[in-house]
PDB file of C-alpha atoms in Angstrom:
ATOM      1  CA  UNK N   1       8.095 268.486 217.112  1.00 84.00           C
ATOM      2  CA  UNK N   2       4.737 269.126 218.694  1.00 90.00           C
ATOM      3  CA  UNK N   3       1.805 267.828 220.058  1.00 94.00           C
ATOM      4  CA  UNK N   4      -1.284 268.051 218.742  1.00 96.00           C
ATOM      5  CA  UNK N   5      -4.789 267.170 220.553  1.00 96.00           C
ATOM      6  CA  UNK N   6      -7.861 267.335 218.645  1.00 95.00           C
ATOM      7  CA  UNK N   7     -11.617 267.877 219.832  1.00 96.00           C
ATOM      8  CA  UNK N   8     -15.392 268.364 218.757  1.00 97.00           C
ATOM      9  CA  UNK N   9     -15.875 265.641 216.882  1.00 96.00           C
ATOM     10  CA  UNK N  10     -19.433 263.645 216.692  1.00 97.00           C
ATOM     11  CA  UNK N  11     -22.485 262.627 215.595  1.00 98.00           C
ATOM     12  CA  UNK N  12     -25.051 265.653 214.052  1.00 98.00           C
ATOM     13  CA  UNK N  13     -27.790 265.584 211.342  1.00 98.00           C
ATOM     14  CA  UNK N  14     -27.479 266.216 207.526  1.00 98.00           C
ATOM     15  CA  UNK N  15     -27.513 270.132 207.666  1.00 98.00           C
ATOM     16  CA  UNK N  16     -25.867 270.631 210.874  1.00 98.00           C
ATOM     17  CA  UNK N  17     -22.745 272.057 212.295  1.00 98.00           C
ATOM     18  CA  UNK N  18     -19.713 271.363 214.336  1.00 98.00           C
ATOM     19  CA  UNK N  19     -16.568 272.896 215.646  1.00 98.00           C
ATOM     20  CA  UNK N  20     -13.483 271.087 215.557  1.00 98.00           C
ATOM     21  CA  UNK N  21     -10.341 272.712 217.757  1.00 98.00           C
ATOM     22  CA  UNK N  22      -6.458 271.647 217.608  1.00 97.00           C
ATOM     23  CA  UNK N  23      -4.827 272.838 219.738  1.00 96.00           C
ATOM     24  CA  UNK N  24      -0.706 272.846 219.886  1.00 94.00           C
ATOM     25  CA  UNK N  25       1.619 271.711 222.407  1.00 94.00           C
ATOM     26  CA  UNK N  26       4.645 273.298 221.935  1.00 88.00           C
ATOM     27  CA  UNK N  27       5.739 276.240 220.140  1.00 84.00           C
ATOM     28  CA  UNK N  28       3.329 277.548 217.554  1.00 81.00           C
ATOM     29  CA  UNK N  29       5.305 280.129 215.630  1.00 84.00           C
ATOM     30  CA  UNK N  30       7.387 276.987 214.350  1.00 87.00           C
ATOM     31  CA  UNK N  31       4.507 275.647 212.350  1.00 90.00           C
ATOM     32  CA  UNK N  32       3.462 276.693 208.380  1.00 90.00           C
ATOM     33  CA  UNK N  33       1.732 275.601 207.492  1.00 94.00           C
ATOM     34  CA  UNK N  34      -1.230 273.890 209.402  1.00 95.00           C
ATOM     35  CA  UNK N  35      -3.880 272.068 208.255  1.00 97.00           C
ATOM     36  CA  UNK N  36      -6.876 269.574 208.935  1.00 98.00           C
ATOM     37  CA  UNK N  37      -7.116 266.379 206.705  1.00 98.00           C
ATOM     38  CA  UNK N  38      -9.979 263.653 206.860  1.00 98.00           C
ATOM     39  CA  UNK N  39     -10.165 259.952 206.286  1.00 98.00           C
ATOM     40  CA  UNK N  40     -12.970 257.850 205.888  1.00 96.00           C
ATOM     41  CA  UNK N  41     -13.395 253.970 205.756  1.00 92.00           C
ATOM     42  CA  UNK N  42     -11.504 252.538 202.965  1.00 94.00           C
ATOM     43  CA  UNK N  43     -10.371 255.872 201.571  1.00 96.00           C
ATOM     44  CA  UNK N  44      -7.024 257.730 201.400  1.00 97.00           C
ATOM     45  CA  UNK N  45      -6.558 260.320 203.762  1.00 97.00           C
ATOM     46  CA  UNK N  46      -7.313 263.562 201.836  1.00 97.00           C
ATOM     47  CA  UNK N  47      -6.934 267.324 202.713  1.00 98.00           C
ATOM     48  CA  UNK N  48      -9.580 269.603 203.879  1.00 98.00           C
ATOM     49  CA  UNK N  49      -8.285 272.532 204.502  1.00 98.00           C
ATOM     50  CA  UNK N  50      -5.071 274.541 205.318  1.00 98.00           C
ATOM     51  CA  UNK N  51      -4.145 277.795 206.733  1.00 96.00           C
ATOM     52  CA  UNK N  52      -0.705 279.412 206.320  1.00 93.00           C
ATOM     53  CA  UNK N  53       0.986 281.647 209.518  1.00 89.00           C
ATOM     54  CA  UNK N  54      -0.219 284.717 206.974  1.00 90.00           C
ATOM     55  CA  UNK N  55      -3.196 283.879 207.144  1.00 92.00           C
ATOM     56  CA  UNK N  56      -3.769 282.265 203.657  1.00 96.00           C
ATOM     57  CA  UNK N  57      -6.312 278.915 203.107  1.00 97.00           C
ATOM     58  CA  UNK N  58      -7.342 276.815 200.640  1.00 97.00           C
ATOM     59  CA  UNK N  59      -9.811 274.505 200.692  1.00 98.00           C
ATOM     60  CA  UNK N  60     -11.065 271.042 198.944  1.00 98.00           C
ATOM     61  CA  UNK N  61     -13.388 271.670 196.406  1.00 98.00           C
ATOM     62  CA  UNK N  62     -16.402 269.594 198.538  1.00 97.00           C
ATOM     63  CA  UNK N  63     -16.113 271.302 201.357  1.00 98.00           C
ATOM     64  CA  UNK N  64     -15.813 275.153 199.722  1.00 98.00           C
ATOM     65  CA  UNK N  65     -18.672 277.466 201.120  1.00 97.00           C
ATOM     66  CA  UNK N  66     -19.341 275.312 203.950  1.00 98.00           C
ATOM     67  CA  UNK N  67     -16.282 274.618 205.936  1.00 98.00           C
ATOM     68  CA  UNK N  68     -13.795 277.614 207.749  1.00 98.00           C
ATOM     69  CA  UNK N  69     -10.325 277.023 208.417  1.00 98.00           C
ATOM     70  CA  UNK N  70      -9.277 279.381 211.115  1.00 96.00           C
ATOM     71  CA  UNK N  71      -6.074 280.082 213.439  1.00 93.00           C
ATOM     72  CA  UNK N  72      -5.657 281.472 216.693  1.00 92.00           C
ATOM     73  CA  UNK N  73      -1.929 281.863 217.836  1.00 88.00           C
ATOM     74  CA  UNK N  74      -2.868 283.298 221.430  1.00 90.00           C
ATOM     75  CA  UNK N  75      -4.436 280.030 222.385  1.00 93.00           C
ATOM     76  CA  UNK N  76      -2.418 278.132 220.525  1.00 92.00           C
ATOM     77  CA  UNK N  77      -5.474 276.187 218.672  1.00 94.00           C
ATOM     78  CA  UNK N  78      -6.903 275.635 215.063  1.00 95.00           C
ATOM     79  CA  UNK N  79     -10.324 275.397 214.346  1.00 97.00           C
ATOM     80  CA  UNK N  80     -12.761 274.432 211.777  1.00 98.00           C
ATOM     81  CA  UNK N  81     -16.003 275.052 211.431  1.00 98.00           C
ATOM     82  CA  UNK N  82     -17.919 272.644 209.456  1.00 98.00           C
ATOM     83  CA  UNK N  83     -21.783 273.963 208.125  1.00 98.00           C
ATOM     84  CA  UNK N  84     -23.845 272.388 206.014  1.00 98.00           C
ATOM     85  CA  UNK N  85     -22.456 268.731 206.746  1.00 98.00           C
ATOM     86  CA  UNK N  86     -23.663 266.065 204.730  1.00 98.00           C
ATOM     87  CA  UNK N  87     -23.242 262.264 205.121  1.00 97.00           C
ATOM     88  CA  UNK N  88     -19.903 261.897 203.011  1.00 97.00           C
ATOM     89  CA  UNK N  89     -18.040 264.371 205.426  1.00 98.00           C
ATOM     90  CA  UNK N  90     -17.906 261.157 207.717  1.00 98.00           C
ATOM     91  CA  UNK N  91     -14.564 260.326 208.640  1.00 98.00           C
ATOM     92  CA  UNK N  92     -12.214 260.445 210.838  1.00 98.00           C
ATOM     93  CA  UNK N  93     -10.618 264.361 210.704  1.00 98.00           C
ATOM     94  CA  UNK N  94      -6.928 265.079 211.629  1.00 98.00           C
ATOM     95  CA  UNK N  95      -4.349 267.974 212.855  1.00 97.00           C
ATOM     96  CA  UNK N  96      -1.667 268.373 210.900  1.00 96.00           C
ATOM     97  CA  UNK N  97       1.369 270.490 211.475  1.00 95.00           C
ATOM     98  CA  UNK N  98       4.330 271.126 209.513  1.00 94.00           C
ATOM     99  CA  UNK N  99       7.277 273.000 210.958  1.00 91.00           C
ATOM    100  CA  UNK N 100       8.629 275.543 208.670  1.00 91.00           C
ATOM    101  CA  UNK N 101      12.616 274.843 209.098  1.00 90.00           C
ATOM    102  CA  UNK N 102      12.375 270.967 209.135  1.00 89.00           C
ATOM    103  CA  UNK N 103       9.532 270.502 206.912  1.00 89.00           C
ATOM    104  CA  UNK N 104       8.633 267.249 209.626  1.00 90.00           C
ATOM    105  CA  UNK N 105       5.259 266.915 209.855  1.00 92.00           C
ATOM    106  CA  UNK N 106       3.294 265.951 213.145  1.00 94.00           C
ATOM    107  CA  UNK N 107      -0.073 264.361 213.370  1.00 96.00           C
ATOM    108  CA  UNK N 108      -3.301 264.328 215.718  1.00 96.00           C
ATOM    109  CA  UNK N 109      -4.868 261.591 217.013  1.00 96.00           C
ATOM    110  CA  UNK N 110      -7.809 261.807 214.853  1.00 96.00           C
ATOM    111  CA  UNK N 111     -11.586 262.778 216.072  1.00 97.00           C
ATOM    112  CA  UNK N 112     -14.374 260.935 214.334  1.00 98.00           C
ATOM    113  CA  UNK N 113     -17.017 263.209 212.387  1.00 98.00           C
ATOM    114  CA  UNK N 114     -20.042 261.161 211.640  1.00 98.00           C
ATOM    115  CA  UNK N 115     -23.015 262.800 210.060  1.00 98.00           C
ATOM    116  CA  UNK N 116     -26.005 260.922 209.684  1.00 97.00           C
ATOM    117  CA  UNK N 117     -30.206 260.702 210.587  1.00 95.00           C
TER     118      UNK N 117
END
């Protein structure tokens, strides 16, 4: 099991940008894959984006071109970079980790993503 702690959520314009960081408490290496998942008001909670220890993503189809999945081991952390937002990327957006020998899955707190004008 680990701990995950997200950041960077917040309010920005249609057409802007934001950062969101995970970063792991506990031992890093253990985890493939990770990923970041989103859930907005009255919807199922739906995957954005994942990134495998090689290196490997995939994406959902609405955020292709605009969002970046990214890793970095040394700090322990997961980002993604979200361009382009528009109004229906408002939700609530979530670490996810799933260690590779137990296949157990731990969860973030959540940080809230609200795009609007």
């Amino acid at each position: 099991q680990v701990q995950l702690v997200e950041s960077g959520g917040g309010l920005v314009q249609p057409g802007g940008s934001l950062r969101l960081s995970c970063v792991v408490f506990g031992n890093i290496f253990s985890i493939d894959p990770m990923g970041w998942y989103r859930q907005a008001p009255g919807k199922e909670r739906e995957l954005v984006a994942r990134i495998t220890s090689g290196g490997s993503t995939n994406y959902a189809d609405s955020v292709k071109g605009r969002f970046t999945i990214s890793r970095d081991n040394a700090k322990n952390t997961m980002y993604l970079q979200m361009n382009s937002l528009k109004p229906e990327d408002t939700a609530v957006y979530y670490c996810n980790a799933q260690n590779r020998f137990t296949l157990y899955a731990d969860w973030g707190q959540g940080t809230q993503v609200t795009v609007s004008s």
